[in-house]
Tab-separated table of C-alpha atoms and ligand atoms in Angstrom:
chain	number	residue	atom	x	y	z
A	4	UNK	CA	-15.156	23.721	-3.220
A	5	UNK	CA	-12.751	22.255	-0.679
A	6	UNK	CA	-13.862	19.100	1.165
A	7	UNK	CA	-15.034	21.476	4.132
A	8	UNK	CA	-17.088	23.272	2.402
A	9	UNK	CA	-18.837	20.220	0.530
A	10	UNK	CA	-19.140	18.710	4.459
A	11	UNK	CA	-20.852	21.643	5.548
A	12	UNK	CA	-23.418	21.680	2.332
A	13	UNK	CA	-23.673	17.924	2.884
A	14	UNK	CA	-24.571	18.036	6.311
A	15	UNK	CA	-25.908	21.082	6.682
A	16	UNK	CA	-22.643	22.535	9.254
A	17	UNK	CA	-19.052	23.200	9.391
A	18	UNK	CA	-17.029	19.601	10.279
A	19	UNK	CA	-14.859	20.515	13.437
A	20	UNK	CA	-11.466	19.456	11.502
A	21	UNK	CA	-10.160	18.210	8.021
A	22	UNK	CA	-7.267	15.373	8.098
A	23	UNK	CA	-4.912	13.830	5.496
A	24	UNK	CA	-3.714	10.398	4.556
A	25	UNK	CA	-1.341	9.852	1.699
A	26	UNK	CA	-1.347	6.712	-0.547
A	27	UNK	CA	2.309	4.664	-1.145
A	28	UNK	CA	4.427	3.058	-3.418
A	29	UNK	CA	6.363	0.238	-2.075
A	30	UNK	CA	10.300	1.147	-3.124
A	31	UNK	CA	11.240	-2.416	-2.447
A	32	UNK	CA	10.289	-5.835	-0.547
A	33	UNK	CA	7.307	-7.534	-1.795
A	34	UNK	CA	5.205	-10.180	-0.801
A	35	UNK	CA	7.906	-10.268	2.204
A	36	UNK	CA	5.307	-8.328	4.626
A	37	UNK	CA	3.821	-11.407	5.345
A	38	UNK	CA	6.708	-13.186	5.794
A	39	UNK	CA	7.518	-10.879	8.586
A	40	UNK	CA	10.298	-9.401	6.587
A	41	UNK	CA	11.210	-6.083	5.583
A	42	UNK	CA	9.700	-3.648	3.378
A	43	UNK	CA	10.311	0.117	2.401
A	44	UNK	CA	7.265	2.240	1.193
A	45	UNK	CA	7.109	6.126	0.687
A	46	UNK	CA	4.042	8.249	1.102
A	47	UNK	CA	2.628	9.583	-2.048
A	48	UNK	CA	1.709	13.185	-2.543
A	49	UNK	CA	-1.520	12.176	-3.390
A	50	UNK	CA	-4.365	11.809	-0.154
A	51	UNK	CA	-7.410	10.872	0.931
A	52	UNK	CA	-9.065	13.765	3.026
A	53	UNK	CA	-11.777	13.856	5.344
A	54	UNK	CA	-13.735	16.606	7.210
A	55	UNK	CA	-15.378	14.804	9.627
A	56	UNK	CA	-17.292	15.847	12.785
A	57	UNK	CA	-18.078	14.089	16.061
A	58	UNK	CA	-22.029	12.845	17.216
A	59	UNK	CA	-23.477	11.686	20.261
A	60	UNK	CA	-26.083	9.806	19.047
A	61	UNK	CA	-24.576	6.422	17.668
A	62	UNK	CA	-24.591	6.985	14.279
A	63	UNK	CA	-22.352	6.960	11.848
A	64	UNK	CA	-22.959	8.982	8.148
A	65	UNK	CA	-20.266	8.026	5.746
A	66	UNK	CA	-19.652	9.856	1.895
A	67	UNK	CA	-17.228	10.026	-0.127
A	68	UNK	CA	-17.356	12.770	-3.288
A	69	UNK	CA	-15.668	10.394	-5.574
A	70	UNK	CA	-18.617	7.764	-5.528
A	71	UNK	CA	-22.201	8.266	-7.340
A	72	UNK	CA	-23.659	6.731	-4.000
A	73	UNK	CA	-25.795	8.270	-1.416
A	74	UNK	CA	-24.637	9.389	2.450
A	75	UNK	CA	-24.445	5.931	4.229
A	76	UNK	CA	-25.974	5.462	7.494
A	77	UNK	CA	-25.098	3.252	10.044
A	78	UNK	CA	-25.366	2.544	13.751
A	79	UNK	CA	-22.165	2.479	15.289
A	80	UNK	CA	-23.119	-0.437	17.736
A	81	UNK	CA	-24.401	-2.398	14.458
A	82	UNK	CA	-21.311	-2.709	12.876
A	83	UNK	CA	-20.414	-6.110	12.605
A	84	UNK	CA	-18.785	-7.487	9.696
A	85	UNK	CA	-21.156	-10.466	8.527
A	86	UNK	CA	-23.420	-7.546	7.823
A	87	UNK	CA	-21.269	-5.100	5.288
A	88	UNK	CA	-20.076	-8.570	3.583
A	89	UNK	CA	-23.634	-9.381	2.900
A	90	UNK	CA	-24.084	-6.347	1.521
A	91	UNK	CA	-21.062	-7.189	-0.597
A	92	UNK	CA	-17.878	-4.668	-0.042
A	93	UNK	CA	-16.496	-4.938	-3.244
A	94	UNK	CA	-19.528	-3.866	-5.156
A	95	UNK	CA	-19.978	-0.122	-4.862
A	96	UNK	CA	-19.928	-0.874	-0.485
A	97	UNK	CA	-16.931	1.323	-0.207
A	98	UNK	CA	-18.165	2.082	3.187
A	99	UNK	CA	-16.984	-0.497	4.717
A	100	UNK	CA	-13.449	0.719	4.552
A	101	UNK	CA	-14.612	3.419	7.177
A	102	UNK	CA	-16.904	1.711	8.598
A	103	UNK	CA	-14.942	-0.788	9.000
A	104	UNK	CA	-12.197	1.405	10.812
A	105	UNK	CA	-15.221	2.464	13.205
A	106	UNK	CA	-16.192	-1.377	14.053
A	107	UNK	CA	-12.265	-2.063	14.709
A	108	UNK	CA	-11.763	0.798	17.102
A	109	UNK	CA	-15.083	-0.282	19.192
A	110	UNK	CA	-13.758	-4.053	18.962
A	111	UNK	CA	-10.554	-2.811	20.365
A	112	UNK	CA	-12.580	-0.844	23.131
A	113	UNK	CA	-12.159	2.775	22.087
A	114	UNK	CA	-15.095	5.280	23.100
A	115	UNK	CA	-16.410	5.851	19.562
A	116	UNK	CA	-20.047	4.546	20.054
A	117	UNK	CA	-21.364	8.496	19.857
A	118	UNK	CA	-20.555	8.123	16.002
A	119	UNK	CA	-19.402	10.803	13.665
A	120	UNK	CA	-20.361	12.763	9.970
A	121	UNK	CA	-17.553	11.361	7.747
A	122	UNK	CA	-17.234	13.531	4.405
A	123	UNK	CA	-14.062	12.708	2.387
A	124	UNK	CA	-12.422	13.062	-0.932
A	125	UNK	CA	-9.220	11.338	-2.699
A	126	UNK	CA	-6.527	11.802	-5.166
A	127	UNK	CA	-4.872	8.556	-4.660
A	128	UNK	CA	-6.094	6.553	-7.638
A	129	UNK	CA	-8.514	3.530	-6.611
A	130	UNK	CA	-7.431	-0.033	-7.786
A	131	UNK	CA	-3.519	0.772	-9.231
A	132	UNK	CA	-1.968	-0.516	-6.960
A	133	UNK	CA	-1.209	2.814	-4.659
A	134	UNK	CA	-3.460	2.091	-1.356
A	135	UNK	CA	-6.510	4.043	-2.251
A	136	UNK	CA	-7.632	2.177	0.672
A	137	UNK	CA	-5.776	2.442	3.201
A	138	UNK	CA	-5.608	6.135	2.825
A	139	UNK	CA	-9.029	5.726	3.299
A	140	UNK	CA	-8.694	4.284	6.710
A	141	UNK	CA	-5.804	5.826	8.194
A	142	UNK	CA	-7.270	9.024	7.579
A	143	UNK	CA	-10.849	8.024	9.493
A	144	UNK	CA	-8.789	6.341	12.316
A	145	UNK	CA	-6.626	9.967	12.708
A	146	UNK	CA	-9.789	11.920	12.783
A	147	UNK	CA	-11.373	9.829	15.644
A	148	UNK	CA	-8.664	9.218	17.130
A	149	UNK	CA	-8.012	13.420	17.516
A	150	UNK	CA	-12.135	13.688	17.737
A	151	UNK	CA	-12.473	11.532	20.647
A	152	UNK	CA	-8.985	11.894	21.994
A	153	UNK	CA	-8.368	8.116	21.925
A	154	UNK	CA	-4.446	8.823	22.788
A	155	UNK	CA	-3.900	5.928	20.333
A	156	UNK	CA	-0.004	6.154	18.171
A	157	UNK	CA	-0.053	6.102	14.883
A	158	UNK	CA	1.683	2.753	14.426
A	159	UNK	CA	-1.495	1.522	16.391
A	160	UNK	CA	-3.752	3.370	14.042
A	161	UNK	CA	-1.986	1.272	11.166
A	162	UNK	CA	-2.637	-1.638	12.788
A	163	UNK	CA	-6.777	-1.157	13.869
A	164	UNK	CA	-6.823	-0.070	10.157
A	165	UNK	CA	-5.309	-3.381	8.751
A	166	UNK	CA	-7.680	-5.337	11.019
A	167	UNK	CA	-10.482	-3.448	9.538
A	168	UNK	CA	-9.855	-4.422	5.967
A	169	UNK	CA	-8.942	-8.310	7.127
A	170	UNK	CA	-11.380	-8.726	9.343
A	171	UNK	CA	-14.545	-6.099	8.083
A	172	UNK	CA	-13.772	-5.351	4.564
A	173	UNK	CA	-12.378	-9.256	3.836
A	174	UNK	CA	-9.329	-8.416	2.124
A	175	UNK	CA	-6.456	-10.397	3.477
A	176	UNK	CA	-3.749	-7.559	2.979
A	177	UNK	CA	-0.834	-6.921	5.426
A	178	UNK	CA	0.083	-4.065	7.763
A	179	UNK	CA	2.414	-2.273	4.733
A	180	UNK	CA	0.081	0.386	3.307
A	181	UNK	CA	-1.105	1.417	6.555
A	182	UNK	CA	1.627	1.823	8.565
A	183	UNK	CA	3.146	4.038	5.277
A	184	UNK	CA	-0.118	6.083	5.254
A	185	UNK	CA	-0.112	6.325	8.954
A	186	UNK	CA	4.018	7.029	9.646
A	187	UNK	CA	6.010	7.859	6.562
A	188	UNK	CA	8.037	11.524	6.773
A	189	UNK	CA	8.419	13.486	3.801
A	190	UNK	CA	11.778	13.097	1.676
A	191	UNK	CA	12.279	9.742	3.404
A	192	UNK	CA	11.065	5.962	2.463
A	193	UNK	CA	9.747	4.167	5.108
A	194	UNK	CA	12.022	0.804	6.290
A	195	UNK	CA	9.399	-1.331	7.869
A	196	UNK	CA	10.267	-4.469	9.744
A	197	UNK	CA	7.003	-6.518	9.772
A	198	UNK	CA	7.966	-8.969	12.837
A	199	UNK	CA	7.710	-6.070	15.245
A	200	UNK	CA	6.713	-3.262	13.245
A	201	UNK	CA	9.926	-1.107	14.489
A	202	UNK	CA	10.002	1.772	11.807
A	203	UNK	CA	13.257	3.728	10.593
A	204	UNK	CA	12.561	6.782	8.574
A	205	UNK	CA	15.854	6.479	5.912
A	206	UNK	CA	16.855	9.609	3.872
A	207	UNK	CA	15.474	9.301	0.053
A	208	UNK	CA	15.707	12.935	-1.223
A	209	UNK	CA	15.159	12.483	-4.872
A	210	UNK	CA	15.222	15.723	-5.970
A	211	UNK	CA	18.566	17.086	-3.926
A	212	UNK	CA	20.559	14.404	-6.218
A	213	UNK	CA	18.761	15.424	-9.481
A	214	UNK	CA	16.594	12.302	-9.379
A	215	UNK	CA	12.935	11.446	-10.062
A	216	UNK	CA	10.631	8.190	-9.282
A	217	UNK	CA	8.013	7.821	-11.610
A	218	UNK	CA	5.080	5.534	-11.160
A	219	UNK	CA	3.282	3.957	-14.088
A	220	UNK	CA	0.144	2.866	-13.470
A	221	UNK	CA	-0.711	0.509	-16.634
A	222	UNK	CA	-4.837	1.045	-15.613
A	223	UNK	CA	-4.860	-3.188	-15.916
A	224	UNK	CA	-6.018	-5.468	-12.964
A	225	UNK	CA	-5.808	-8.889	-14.406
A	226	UNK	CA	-8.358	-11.418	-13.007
A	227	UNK	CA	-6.151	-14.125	-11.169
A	228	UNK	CA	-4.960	-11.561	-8.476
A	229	UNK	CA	-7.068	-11.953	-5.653
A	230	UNK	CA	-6.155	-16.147	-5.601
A	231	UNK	CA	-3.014	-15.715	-6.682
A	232	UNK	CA	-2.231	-14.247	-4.104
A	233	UNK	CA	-3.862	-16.397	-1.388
A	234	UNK	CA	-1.611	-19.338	-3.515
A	235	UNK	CA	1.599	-17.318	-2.821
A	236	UNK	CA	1.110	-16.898	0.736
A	237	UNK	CA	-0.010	-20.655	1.248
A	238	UNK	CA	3.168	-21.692	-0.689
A	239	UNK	CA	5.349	-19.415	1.316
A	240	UNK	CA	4.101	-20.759	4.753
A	241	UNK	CA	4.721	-24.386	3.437
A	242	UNK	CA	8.249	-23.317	2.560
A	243	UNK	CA	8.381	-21.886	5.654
A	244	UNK	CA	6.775	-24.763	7.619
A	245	UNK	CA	9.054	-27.486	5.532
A	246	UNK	CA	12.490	-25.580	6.011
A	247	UNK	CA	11.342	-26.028	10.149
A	248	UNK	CA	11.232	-21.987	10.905
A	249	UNK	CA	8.023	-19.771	11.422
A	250	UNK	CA	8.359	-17.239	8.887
A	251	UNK	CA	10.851	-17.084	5.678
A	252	UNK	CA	11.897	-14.097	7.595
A	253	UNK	CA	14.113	-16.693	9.774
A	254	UNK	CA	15.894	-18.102	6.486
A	255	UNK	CA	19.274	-15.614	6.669
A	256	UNK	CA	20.354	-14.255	2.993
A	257	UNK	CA	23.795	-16.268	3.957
A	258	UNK	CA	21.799	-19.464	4.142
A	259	UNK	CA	19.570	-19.554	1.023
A	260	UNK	CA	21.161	-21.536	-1.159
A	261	UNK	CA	21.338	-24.475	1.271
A	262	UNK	CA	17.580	-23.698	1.998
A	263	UNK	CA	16.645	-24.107	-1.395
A	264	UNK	CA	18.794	-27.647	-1.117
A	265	UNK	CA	16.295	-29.237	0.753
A	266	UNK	CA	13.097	-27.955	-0.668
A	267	UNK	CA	11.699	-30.168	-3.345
A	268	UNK	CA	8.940	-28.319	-4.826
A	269	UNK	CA	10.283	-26.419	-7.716
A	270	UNK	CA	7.273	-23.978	-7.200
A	271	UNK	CA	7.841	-23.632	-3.274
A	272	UNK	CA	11.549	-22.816	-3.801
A	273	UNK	CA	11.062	-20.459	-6.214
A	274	UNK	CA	8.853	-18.534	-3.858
A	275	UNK	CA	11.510	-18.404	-0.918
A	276	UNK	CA	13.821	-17.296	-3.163
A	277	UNK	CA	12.027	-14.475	-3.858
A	278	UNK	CA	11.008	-13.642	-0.449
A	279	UNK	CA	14.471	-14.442	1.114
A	280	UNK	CA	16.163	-12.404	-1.645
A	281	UNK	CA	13.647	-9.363	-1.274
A	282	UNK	CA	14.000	-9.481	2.240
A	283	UNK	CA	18.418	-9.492	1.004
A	284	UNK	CA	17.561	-6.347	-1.555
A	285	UNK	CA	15.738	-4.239	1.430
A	286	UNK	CA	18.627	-4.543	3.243
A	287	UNK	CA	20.596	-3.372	0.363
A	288	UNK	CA	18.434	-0.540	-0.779
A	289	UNK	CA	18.912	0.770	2.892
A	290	UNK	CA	22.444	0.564	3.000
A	291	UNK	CA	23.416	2.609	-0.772
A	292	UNK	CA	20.689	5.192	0.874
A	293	UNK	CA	22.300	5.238	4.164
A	294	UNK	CA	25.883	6.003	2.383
A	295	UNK	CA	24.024	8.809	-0.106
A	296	UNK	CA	24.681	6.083	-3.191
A	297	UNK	CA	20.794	6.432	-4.280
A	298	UNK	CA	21.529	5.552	-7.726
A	299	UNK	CA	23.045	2.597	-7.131
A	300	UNK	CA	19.602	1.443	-6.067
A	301	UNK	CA	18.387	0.871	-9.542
A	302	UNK	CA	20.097	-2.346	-11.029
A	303	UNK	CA	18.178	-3.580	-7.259
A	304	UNK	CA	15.224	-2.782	-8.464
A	305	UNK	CA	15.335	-4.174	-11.577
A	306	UNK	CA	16.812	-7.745	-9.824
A	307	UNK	CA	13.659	-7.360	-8.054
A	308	UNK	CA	11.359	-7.264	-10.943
A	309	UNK	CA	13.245	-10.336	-12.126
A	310	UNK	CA	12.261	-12.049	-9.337
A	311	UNK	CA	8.890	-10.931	-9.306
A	312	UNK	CA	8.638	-11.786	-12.953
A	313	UNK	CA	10.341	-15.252	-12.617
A	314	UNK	CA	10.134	-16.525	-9.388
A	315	UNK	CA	7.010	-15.208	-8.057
A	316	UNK	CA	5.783	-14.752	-10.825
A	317	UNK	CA	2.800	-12.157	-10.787
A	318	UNK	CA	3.983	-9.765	-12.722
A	319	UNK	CA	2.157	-9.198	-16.487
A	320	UNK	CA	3.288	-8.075	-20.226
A	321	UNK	CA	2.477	-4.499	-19.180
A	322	UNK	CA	4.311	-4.420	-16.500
A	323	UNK	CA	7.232	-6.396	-17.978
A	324	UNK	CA	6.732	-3.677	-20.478
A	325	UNK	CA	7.410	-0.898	-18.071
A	326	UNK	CA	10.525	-2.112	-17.229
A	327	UNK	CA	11.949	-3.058	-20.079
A	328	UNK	CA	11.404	-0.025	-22.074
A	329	UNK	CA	12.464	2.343	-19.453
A	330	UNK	CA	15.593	0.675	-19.135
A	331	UNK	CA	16.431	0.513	-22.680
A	332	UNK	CA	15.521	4.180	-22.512
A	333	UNK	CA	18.261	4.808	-20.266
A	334	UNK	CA	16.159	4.185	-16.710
A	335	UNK	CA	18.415	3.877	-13.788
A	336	UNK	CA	16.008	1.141	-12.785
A	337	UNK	CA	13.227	-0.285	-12.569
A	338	UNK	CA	10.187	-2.522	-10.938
A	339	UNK	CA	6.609	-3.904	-10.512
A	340	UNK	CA	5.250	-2.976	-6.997
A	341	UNK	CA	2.504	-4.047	-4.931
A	342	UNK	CA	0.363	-7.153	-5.462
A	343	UNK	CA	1.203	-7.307	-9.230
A	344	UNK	CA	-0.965	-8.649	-12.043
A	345	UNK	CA	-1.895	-5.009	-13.459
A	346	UNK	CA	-1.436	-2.228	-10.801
A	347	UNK	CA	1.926	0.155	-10.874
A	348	UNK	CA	5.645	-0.250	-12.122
A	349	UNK	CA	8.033	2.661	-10.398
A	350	UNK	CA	11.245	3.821	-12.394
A	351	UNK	CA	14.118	5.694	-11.338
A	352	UNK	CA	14.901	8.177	-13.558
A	353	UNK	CA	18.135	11.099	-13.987
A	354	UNK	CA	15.712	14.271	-14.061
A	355	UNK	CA	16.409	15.355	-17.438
A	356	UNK	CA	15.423	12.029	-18.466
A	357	UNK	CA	11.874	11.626	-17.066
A	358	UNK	CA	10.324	13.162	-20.198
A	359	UNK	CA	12.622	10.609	-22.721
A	360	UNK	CA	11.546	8.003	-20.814
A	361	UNK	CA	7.738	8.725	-20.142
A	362	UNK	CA	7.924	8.788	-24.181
A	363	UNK	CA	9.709	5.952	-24.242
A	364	UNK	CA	7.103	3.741	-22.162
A	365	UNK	CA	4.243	5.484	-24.025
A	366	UNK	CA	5.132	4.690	-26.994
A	367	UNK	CA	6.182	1.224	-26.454
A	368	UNK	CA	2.156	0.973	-24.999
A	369	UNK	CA	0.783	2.038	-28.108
A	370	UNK	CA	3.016	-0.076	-30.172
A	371	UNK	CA	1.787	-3.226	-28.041
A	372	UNK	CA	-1.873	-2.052	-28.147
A	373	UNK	CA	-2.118	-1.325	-25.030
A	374	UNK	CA	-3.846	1.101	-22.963
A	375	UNK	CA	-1.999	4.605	-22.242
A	376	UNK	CA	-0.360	4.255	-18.719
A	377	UNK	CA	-0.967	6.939	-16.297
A	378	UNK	CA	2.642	8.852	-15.256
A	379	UNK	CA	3.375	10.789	-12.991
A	380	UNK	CA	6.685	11.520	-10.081
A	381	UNK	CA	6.710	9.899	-6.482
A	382	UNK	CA	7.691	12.753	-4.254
A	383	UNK	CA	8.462	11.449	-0.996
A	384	UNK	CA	5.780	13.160	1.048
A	385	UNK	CA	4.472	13.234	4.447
A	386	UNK	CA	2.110	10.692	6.249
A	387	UNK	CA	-1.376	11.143	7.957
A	388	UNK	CA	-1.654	14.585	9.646
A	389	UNK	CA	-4.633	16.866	10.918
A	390	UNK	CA	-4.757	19.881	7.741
A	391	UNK	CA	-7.441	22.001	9.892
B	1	ADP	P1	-6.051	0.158	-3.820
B	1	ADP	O1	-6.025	0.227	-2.327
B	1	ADP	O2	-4.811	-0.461	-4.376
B	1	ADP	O3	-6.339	1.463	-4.475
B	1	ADP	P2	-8.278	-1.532	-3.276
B	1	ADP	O4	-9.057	-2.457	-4.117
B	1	ADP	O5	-7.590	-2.085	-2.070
B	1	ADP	O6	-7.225	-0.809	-4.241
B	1	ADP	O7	-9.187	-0.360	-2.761
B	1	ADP	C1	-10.004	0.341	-3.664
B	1	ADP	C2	-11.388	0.532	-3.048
B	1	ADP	O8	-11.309	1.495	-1.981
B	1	ADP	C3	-12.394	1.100	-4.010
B	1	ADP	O9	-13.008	0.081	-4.752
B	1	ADP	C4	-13.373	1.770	-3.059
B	1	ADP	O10	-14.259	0.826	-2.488
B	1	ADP	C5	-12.471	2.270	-1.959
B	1	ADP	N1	-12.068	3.673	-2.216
B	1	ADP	C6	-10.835	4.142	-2.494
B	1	ADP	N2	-10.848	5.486	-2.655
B	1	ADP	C7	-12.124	5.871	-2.478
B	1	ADP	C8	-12.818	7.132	-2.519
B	1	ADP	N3	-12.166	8.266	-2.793
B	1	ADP	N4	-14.134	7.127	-2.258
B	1	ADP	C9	-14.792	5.987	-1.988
B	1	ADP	N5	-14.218	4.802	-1.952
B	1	ADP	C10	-12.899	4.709	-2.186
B	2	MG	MG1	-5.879	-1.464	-1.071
């Protein structure tokens, strides 16, 4: 049964429309978001969607057909954040992602206090590293946003959805995976400048030039994420804050290695290397797409993991795995992507080499005892949209 029909059993009638919202893969530019640097994500084929239907009443119902968890009720003018964290987000409160979305769009003085009937269902995997949950709000803040004809942009969507996981959810992520969900175009990658959040949809047709993406999910989260990645951020405003500019955004490429002259902690200068050099490979990545020279993206990539791997370092012996048995099995390239520690690797493959590959990685899993990855291609695909 489609996700209208399971609304309509749920709730007992038909929702008044069904919307999409894709999860991402970051192509390149990590941990630079922050910085107010650049990064470019593509939408993912796969998407949360949600048949959803407007009330009057103030209350909100909230379930998702991927959870064992009963419909959530709420009151729309209850939402406040102290009182989802108390109930503890992370441990089977996924409604606070929606939720949350509701509270931010109130906060921000939008006309949603009637409430809705939220019904939803996703193919974007939770937890790898692909933005399970920000496909989860984007495609909430679409469907009110159409519902209660809010006139709000999508870029503005993104951003009440980011401010819901901060500032509702707790999760300290930046504006990346929802302004992908929210604006990316299908056969494009999404170049992202986080300082203003000016967007540039740049060609990246895989297919027309016999090319494939694959993401590997290696289904591991190691523990140390969620600090490690507070640590990185703290370390990269003090490199920021001792090099006398407000974000490494301000450090130019040209300048780095007299940037890394004055910084004295070997662990702080590592991290602006990485960022500033991310922030350089972005800008590269855009230009060998701009001039139709996609496959001359790949040794970027994998420069990228190194720094990830070495400089950042959060990346993990799976994904160091990834990359270094696709590219001994004749990858193009390839790279960690998103907060690291477990999560996805993406590799850029000739299309008669995907399968080689895939074997290649799979086998390299099993001979390290490791769990079998989960494969599959990146297609470019579209962002949130309204489906019915
Ligand atoms: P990621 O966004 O990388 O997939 P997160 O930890 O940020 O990982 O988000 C995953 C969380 O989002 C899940 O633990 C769950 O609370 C929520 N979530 C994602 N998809 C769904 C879904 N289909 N139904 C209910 N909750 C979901
Ligand atoms: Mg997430």
């Amino acid at each position: 049964m489609d996700v209208a029909g399971q609304f309509a059993e749920l709730y007992g009638y038909e929702p008044t429309g069904v919307w999409s919202a894709p999860g991402r893969v970051n192509l390149i530019g990590e941990y630079t978001d922050f910085n107010e640097g650049f990064v470019m994500p593509l939408a993912l084929p796969h998407t949360a969607v949600a048949a959803v239907a407007r009330r009057t009443d103030g209350v909100l119902r909230l379930h998702s057909a991927d959870i064992d968890a009963p419909v959530a009720e709420l009151r729309v003018d209850d939402l406040t954040p102290l009182a989802l964290t108390a109930r503890g987000a992370g441990q089977g409160g996924w409604a606070a992602y929606p939720a949350g979305v509701v509270w931010a769009l109130r906060e921000a003085g939008h006309a949603v206090s009637g409430g809705a009937d939220i019904h939803l269902a996703s193919t974007v995997p939770t937890g790898a590293g692909l933005s399970s949950s920000a496909a989860l709000e984007v495609v909430t803040a679409l469907a009110l946003n159409d519902l209660c004809e809010l006139g709000l942009t999508a870029p503005e969507l993104a951003v009440l959805s980011q401010r819901a996981e901060n500032a509702f959810v707790g999760v300290p992520c930046g504006v990346m995976d929802q302004m992908a969900s929210a604006c990316a175009t299908e056969g494009h990658a999404l170049h992202l400048d986080c300082r203003d959040l000016s967007i540039r949809q740049v060609p990246f047709d895989l297919a027309a030039q016999g090319l494939q993406l694959l993401v590997v999910d290696t289904r591991v989260k190691h523990e140390l994420g969620d600090g490690a990645y507070a640590e990185r951020r703290a370390g990269c405003e003090e490199g920021a804050r001792q090099l006398g500019v407000t974000h490494l955004r301000d450090v130019p490429y040209a300048e780095l290695p007299s940037a890394l002259a004055k910084l004295t902690d070997e662990k702080i200068r590592r991290y602006v290397r990485h960022v500033v050099s991310d922030d350089h490979r972005v800008e590269q990545v855009i230009g060998l797409l701009d001039a139709g020279e996609v496959r001359a993206i790949g040794p970027v990539l994998t420069e990228g993991h190194a720094s990830l791997r070495d400089d950042l370092r959060i990346s993990c012996e799976e994904l160091d795995l990834v990359v270094t048995s696709a590219n001994t099995a004749g990858a193009i390239g390839a790279r960690m992507t998103g907060g690291g520690f477990g999560g996805s690797a993406i590799v850029l493959v000739e299309e008669a080499d995907a399968d080689p590959v895939t074997k290649s990685i799979l086998e390299a899993f099993t001979t390290a005892g490791f769990t079998a990855p989960r494969v599959f291609p990146a297609v470019p695909s579209a962002g949130a949209r309204r489906e019915r």
